[in-house]
mmCIF file of C-alpha atoms in Angstrom:
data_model
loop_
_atom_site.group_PDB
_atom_site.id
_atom_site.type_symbol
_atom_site.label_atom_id
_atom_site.label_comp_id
_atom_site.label_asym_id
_atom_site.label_seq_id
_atom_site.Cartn_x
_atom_site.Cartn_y
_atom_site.Cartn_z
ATOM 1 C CA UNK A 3 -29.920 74.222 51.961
ATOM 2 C CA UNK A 4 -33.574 74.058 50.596
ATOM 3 C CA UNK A 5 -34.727 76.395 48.849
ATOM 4 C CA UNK A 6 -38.346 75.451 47.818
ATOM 5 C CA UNK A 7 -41.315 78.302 49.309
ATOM 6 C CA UNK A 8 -44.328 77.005 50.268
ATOM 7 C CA UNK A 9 -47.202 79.594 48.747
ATOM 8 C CA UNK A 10 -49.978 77.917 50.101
ATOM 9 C CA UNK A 11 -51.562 76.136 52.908
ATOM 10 C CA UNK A 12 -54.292 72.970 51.368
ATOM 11 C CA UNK A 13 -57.542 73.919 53.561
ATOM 12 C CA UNK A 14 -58.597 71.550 56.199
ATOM 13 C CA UNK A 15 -61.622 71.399 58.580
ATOM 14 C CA UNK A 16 -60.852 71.885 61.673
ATOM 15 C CA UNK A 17 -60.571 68.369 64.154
ATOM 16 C CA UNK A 18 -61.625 68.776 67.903
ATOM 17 C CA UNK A 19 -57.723 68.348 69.057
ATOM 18 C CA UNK A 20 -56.862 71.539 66.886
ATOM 19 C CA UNK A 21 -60.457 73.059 68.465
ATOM 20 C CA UNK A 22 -59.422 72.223 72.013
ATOM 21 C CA UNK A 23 -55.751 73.478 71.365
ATOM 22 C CA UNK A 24 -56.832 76.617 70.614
ATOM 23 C CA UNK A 25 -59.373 77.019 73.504
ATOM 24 C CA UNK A 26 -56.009 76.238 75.732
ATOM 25 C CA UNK A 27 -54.091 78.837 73.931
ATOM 26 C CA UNK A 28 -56.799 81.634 74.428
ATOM 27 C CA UNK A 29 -57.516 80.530 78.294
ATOM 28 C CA UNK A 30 -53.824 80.803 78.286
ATOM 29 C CA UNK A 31 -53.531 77.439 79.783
ATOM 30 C CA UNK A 32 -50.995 76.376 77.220
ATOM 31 C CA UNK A 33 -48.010 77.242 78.779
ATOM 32 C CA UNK A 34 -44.841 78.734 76.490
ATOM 33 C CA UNK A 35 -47.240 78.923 73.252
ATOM 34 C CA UNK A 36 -47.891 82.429 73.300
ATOM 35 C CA UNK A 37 -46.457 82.670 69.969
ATOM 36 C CA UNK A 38 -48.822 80.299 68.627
ATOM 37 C CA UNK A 39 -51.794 82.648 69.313
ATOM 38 C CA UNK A 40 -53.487 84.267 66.466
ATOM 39 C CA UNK A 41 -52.595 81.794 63.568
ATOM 40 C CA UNK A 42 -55.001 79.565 62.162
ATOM 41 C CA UNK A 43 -56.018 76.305 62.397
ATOM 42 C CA UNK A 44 -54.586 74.770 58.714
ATOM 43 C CA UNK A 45 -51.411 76.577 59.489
ATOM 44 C CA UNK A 46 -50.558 75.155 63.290
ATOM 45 C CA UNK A 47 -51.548 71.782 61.202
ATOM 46 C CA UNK A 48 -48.826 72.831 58.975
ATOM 47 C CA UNK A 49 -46.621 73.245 61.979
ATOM 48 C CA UNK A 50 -47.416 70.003 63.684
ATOM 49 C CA UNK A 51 -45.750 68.119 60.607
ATOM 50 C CA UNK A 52 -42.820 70.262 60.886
ATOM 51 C CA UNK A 53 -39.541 68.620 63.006
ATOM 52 C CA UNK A 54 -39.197 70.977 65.837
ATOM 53 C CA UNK A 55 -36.871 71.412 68.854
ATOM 54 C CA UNK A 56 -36.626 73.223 72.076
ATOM 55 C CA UNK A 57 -36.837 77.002 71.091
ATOM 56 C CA UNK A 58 -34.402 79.358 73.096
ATOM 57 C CA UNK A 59 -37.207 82.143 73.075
ATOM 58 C CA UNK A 60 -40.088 80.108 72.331
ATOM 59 C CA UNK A 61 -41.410 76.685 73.445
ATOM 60 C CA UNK A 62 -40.417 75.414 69.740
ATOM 61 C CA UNK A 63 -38.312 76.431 66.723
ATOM 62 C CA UNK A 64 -39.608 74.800 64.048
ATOM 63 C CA UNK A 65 -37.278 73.336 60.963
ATOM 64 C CA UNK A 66 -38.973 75.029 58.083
ATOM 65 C CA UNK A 67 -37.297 75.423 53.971
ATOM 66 C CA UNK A 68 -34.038 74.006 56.124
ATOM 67 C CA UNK A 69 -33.657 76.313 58.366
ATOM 68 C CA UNK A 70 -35.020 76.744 62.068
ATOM 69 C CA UNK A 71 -37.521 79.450 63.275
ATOM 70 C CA UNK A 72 -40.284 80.274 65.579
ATOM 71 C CA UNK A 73 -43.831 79.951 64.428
ATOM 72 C CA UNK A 74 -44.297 83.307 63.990
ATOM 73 C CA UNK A 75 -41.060 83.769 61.957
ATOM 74 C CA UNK A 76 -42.576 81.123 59.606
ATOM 75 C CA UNK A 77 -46.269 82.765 59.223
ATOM 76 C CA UNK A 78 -44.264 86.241 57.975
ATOM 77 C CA UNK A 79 -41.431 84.479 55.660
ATOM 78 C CA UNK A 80 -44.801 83.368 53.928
ATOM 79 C CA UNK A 81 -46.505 86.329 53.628
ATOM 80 C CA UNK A 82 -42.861 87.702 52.217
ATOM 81 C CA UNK A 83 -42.012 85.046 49.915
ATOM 82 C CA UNK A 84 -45.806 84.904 48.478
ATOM 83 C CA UNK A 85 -46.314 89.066 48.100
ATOM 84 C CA UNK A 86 -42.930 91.049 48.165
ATOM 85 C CA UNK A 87 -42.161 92.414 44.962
ATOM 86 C CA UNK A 88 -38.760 93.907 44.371
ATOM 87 C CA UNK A 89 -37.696 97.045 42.803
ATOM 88 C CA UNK A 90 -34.489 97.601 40.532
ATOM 89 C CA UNK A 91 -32.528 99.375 43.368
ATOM 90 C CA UNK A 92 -33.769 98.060 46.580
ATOM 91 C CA UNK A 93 -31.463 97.130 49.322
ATOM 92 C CA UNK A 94 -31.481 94.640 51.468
ATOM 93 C CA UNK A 95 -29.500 93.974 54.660
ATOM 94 C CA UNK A 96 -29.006 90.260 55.744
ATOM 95 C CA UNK A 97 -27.714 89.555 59.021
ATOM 96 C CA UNK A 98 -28.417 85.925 61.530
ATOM 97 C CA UNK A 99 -29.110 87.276 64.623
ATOM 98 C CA UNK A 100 -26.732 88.984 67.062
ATOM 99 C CA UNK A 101 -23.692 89.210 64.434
ATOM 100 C CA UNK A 102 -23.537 93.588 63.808
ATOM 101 C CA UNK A 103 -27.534 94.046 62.616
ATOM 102 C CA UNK A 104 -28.216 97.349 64.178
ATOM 103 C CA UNK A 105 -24.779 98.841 63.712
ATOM 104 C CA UNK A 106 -25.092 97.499 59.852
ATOM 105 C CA UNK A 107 -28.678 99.682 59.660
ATOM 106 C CA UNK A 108 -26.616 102.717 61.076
ATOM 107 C CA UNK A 109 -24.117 102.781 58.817
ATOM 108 C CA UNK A 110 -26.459 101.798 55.703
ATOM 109 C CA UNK A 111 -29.187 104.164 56.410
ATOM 110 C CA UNK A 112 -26.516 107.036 57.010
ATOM 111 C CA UNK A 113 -24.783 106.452 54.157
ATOM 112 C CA UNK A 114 -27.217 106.796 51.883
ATOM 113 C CA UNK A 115 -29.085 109.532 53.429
ATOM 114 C CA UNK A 116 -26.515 111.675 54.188
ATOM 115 C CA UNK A 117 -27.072 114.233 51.345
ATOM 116 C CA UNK A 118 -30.037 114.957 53.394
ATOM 117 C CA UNK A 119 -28.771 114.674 56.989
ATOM 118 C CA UNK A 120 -25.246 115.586 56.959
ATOM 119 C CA UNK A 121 -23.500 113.597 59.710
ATOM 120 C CA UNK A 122 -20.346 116.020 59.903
ATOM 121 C CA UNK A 123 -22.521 119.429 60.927
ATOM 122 C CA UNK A 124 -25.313 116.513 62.438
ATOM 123 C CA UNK A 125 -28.516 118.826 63.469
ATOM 124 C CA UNK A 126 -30.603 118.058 66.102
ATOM 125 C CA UNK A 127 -32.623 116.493 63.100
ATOM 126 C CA UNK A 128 -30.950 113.561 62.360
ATOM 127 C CA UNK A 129 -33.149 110.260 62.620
ATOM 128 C CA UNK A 130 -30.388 108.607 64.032
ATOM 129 C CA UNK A 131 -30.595 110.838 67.284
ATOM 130 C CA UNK A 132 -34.179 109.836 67.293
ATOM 131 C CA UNK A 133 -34.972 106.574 66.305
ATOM 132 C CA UNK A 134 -33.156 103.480 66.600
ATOM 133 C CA UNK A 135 -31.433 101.776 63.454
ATOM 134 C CA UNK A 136 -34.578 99.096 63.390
ATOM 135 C CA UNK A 137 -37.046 102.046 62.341
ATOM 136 C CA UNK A 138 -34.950 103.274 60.266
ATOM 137 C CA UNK A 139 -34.662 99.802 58.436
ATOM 138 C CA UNK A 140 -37.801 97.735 58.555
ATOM 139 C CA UNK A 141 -37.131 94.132 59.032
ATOM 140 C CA UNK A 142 -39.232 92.024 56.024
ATOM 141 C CA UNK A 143 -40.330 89.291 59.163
ATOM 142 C CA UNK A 144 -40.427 91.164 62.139
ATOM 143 C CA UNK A 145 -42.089 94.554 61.035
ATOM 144 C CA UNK A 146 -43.575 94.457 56.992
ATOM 145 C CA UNK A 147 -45.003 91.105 57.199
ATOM 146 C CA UNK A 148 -45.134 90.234 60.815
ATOM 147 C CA UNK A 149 -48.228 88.645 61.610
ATOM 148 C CA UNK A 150 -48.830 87.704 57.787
ATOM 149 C CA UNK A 151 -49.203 90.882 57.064
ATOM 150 C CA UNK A 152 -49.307 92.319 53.776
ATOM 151 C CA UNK A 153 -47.878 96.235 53.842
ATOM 152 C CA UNK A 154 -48.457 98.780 50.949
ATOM 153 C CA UNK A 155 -44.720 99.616 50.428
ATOM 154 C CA UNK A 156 -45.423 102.628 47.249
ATOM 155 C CA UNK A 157 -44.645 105.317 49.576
ATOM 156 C CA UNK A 158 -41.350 104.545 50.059
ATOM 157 C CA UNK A 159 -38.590 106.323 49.696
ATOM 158 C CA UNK A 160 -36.048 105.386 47.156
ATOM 159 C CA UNK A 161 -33.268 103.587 47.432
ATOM 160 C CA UNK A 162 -35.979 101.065 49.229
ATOM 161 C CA UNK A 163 -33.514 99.462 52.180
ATOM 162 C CA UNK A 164 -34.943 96.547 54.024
ATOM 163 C CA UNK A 165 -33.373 94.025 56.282
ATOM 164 C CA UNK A 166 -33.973 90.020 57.097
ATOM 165 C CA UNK A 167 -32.525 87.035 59.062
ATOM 166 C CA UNK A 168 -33.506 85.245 56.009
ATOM 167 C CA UNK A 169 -31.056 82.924 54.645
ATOM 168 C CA UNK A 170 -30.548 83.201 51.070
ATOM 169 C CA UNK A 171 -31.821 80.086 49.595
ATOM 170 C CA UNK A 172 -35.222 81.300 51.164
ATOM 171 C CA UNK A 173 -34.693 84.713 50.270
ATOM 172 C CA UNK A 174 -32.976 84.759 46.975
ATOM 173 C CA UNK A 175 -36.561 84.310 44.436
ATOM 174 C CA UNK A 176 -37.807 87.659 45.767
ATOM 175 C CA UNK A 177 -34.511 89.647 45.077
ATOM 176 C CA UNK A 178 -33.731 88.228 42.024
ATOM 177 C CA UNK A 179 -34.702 91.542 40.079
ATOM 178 C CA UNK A 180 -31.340 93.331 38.284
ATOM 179 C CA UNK A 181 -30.213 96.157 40.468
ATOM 180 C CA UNK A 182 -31.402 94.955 44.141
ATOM 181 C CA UNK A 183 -28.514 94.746 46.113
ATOM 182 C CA UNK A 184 -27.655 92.559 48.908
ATOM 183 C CA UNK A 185 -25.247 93.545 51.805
ATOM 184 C CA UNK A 186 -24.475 90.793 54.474
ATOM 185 C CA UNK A 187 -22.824 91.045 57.438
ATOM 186 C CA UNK A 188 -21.569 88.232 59.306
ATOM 187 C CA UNK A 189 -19.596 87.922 62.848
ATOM 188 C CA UNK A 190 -17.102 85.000 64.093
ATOM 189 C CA UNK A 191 -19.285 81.892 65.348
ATOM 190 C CA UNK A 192 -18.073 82.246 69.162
ATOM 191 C CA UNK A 193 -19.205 86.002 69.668
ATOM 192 C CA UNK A 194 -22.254 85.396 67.887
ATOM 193 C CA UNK A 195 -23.342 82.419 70.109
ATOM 194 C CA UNK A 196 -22.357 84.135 73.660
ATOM 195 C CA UNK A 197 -24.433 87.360 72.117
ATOM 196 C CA UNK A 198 -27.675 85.007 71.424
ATOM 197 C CA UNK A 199 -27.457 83.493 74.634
ATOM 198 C CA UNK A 200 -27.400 86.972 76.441
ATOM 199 C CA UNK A 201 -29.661 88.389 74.130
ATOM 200 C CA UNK A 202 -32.514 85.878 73.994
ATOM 201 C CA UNK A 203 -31.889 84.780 78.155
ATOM 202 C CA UNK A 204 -33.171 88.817 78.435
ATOM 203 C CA UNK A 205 -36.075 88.799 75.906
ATOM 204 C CA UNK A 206 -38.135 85.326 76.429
ATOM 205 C CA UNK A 207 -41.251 84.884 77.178
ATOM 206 C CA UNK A 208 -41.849 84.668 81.150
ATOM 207 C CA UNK A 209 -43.254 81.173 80.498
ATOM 208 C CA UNK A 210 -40.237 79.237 78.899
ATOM 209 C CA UNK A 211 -37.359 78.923 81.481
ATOM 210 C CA UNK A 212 -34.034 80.311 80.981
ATOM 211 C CA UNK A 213 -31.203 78.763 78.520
ATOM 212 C CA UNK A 214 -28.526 77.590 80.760
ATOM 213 C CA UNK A 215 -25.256 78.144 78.612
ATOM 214 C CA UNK A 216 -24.318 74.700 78.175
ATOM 215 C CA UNK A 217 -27.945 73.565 77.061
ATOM 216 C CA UNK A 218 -27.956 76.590 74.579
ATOM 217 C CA UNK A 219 -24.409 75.981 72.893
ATOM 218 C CA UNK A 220 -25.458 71.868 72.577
ATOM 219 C CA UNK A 221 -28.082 73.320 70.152
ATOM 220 C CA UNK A 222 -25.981 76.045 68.508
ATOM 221 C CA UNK A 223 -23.355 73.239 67.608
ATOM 222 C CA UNK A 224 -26.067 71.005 66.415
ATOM 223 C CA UNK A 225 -27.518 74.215 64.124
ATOM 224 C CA UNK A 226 -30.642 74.621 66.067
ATOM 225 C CA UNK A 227 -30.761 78.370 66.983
ATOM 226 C CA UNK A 228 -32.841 81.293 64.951
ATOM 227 C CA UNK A 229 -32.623 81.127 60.937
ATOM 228 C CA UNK A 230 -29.825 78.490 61.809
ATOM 229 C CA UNK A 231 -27.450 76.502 61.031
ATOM 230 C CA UNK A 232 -25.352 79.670 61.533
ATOM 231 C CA UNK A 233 -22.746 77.788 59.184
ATOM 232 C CA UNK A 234 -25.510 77.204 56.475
ATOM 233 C CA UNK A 235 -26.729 80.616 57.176
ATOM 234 C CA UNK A 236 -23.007 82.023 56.599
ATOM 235 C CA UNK A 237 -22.360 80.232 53.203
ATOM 236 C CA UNK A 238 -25.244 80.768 51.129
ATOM 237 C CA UNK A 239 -24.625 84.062 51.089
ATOM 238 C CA UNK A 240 -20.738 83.754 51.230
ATOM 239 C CA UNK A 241 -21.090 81.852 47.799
ATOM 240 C CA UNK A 242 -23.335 83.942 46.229
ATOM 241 C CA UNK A 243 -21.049 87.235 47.354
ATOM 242 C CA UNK A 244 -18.021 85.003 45.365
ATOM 243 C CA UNK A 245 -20.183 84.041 42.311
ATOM 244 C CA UNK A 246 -22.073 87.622 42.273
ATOM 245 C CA UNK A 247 -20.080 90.203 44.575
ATOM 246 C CA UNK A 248 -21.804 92.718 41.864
ATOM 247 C CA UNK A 249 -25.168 91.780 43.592
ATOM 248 C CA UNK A 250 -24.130 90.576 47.237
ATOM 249 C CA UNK A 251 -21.366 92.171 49.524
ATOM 250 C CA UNK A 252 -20.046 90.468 52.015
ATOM 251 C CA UNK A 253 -18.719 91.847 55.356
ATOM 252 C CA UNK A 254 -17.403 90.727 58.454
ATOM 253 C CA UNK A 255 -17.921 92.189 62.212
ATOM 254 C CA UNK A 256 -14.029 92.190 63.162
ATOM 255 C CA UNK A 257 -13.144 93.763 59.540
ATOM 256 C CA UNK A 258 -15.493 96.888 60.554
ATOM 257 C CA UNK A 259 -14.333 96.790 64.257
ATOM 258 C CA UNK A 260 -10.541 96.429 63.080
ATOM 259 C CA UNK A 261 -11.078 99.239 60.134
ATOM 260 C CA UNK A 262 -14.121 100.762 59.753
ATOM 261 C CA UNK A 263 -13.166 103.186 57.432
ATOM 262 C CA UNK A 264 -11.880 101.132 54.620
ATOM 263 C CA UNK A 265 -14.633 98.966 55.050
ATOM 264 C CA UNK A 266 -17.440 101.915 55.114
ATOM 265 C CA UNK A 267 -15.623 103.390 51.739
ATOM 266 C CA UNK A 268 -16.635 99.624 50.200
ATOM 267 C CA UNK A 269 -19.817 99.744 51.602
ATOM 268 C CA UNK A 270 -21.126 102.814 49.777
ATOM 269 C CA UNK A 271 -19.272 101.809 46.878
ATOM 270 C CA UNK A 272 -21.238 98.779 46.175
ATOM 271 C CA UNK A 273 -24.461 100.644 47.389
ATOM 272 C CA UNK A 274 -23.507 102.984 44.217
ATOM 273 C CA UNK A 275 -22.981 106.136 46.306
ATOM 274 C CA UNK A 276 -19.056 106.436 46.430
ATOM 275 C CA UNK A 277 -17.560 108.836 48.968
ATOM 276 C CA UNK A 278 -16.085 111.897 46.678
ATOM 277 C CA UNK A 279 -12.708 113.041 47.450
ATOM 278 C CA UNK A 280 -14.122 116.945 48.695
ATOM 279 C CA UNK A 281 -16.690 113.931 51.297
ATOM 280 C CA UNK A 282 -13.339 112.462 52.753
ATOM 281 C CA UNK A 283 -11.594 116.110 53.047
ATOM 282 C CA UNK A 284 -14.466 117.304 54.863
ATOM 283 C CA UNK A 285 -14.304 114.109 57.201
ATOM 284 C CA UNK A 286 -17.550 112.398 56.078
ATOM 285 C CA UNK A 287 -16.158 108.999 56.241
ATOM 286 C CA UNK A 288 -15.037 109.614 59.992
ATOM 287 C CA UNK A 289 -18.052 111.066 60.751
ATOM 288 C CA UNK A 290 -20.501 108.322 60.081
ATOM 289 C CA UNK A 291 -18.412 106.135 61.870
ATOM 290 C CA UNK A 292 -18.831 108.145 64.753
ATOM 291 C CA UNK A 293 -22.562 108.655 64.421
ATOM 292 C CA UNK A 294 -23.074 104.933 64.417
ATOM 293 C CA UNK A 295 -20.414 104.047 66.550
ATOM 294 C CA UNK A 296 -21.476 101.275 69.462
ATOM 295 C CA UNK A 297 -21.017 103.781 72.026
ATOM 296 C CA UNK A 298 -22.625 106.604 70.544
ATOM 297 C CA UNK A 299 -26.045 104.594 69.613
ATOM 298 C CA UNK A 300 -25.948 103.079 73.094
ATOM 299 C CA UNK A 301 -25.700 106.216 75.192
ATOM 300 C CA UNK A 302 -28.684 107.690 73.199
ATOM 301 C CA UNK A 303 -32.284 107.914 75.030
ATOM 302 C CA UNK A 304 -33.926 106.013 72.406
ATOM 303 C CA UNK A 305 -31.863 103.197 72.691
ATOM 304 C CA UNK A 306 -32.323 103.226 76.072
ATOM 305 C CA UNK A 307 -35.676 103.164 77.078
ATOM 306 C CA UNK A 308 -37.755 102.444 73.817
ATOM 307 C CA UNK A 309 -38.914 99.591 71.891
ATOM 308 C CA UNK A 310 -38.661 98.866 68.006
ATOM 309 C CA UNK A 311 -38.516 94.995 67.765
ATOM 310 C CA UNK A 312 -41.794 93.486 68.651
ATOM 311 C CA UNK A 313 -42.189 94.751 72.006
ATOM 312 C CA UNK A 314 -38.332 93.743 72.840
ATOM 313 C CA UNK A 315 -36.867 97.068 75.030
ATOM 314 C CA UNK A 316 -33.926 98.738 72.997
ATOM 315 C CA UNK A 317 -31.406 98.532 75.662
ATOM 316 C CA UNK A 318 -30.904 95.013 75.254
ATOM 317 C CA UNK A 319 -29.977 95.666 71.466
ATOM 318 C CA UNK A 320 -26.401 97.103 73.342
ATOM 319 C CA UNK A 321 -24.465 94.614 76.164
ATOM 320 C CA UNK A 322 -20.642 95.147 74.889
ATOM 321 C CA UNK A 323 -19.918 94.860 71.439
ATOM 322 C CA UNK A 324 -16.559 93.434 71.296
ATOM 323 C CA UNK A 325 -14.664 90.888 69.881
ATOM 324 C CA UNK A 326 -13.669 87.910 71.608
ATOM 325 C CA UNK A 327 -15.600 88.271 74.623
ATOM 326 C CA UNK A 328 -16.579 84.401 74.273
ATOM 327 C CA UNK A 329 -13.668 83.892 75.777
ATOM 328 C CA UNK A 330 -14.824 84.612 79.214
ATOM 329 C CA UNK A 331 -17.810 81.914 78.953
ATOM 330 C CA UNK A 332 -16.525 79.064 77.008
ATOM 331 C CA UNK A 333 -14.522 75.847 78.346
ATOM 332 C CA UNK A 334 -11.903 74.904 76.540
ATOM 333 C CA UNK A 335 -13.453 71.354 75.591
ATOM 334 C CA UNK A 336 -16.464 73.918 74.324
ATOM 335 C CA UNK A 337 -13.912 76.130 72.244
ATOM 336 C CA UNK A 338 -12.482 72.770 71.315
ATOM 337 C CA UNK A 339 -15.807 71.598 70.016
ATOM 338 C CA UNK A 340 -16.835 74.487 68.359
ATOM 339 C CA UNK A 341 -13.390 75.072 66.556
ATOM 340 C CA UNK A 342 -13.380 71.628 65.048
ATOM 341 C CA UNK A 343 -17.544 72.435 64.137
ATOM 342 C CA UNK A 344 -16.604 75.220 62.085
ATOM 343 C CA UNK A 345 -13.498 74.259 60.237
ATOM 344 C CA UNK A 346 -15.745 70.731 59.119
ATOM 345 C CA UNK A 347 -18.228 73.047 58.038
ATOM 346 C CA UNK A 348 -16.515 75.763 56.611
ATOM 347 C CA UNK A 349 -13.156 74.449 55.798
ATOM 348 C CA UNK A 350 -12.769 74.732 51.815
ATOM 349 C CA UNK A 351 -14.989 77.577 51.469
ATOM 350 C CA UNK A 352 -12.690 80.517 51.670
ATOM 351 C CA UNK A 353 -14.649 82.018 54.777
ATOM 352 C CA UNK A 354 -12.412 82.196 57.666
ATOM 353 C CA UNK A 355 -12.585 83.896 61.066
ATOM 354 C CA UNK A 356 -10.355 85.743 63.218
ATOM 355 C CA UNK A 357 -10.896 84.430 67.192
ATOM 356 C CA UNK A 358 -8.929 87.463 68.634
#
């Protein structure tokens, strides 16, 4: 995977296509580039000499430091790479998309609040009961730097806790501080496609037609899909967890749906804020998994009828969340595909999935 960041863009003056592309885009004439709106001339040049494919959301995903994302995506990871500066015990969440992110920001956020907001007497209170996970835990490319922003992060609170779809190669300069921990959270290649599909099919732009399922899993196999190849994606941080597990934990969706216990007791662990033995008595452990349970978060009003991803509604954060519901949507010469895709690309690493 590359790893290079680009920290600048050369200026340019402006030629009368880029002029005339940009009157389309503000007559809105240009259909399905929306998302193009609002960046500048030298860095859509910049984009035009990236490869790019069909987007599932957008018109394009763009293949940018080896991995593919929307133009917008890129403009952020930018700002990120270029003014993020780390602290000695930040946290930061890494998910790809549609594999456990908001039920990871749950049980991170809970965890290491919950000296302040007890989740066994849970008052009225309780962010959680309030605000959806995303709030909670700012995403570096969708909230702090969306738009190229450049945020004023002194205010807060410490432990710092961020999240990102960033894969690592792109991500791992900015973290490399001592003490900022890394907590990734992966899910088995067949959920996480038929949850994309769903997901994305109910949050795209009115402009760009629908994703029919075989179209979509063509481009999943061949790696094109958000902050993708998922089996890229998957390994740089699977390798660092193996050569640093002090610094990155890795976790799997079916290991917290099968025990979620066990696995929250390693979580806070690594985050440096063990469980004590008078925390299990009292049922803290149980607790939290409650709190952020799937069913719990999605029966709540703000996760219901509110939005905290770009202006994506909150309900469509929630569909099932169960393993091995792919199995209701794929062919078997699709399964058949996509098993012999991932043991190529994984086989040898040590990562392995359960499919049931």
């Amino acid at each position: 995977m590359a790893t290079s960041s680009m920290k600048s863009i050369p200026m340019a003056i402006p030629s009368f296509s880029m002029c005339h592309k940009l009157e389309l885009l503000k007559e809105g004439k240009s259909k399905g580039q929306e998302d193009h709106e609002g960046l500048s001339y030298e860095f859509q040049e910049m984009l035009d000499s990236l490869p790019k494919e069909r987007g599932w959301r957008t018109r394009y995903l763009y293949l940018f430091q080896g991995f593919w994302c929307q133009a917008k995506e890129i403009q952020a990871i930018m700002s990120f790479q270029k003014h993020f500066q780390s602290l000695p015990n930040d946290v930061v969440l890494a998910t790809i998309p549609k594999s456990g992110t908001t039920w990871l920001k749950a049980l991170a956020f809970t965890i290491l609040n919950r000296h302040r907001f007890d989740p066994v007497s849970l008052s009225s209170d309780h962010p959680l009961l309030t605000s959806n996970p995303h709030d909670l835990v700012p995403f570096f490319e969708y909230k702090l730097y969306a738009n190229g922003d450049v945020p004023n992060l002194s205010s807060l609170a410490s432990p710092r806790t961020f999240a990102t779809h960033i894969p690592f190669g792109s991500l791992m300069d900015s973290i490399e501080k001592p003490g900022v921990k890394v907590v990734y959270l992966c899910r088995n290649p067949f959920d996480t496609f038929i949850s994309s599909w769903h997901y994305i099919n109910n949050i795209k732009s009115e402009s760009v037609s629908p994703v029919l399922l075989d179209e979509a899993f063509d481009l999943y196999c061949r790696g094109v899909i958000g902050f993708g190849p998922f089996w890229e994606h998957m390994l740089g941080y699977w390798r660092e967890s193996l050569k640093r597990p002090e610094k990155v934990l890795f976790l799997k969706y079916e290991d917290l749906k099968e025990d979620i216990e066990t696995n929250l007791k390693k979580l806070s662990s690594f985050l440096g804020l063990p469980f004590t033995e008078e925390e299990e008595r009292k049922g803290v452990v149980k607790a939290i998994a409650d709190l952020c349970s799937f069913e719990n978060l999605k029966k709540l009003e703000v996760n219901k009828s509110n939005k905290s991803i770009k202006n994506f509604e909150n309900r469509f954060l929630f569909r099932k969340g169960e393993v091995s519901d792919w199995v209701n949507y794929l062919s078997p010469s699709q399964v058949e595909r996509l098993s012999a895709l991932v043991d190529d690309k994984l086989g040898g690493s040590g990562l392995t999935f359960s499919l049931s």
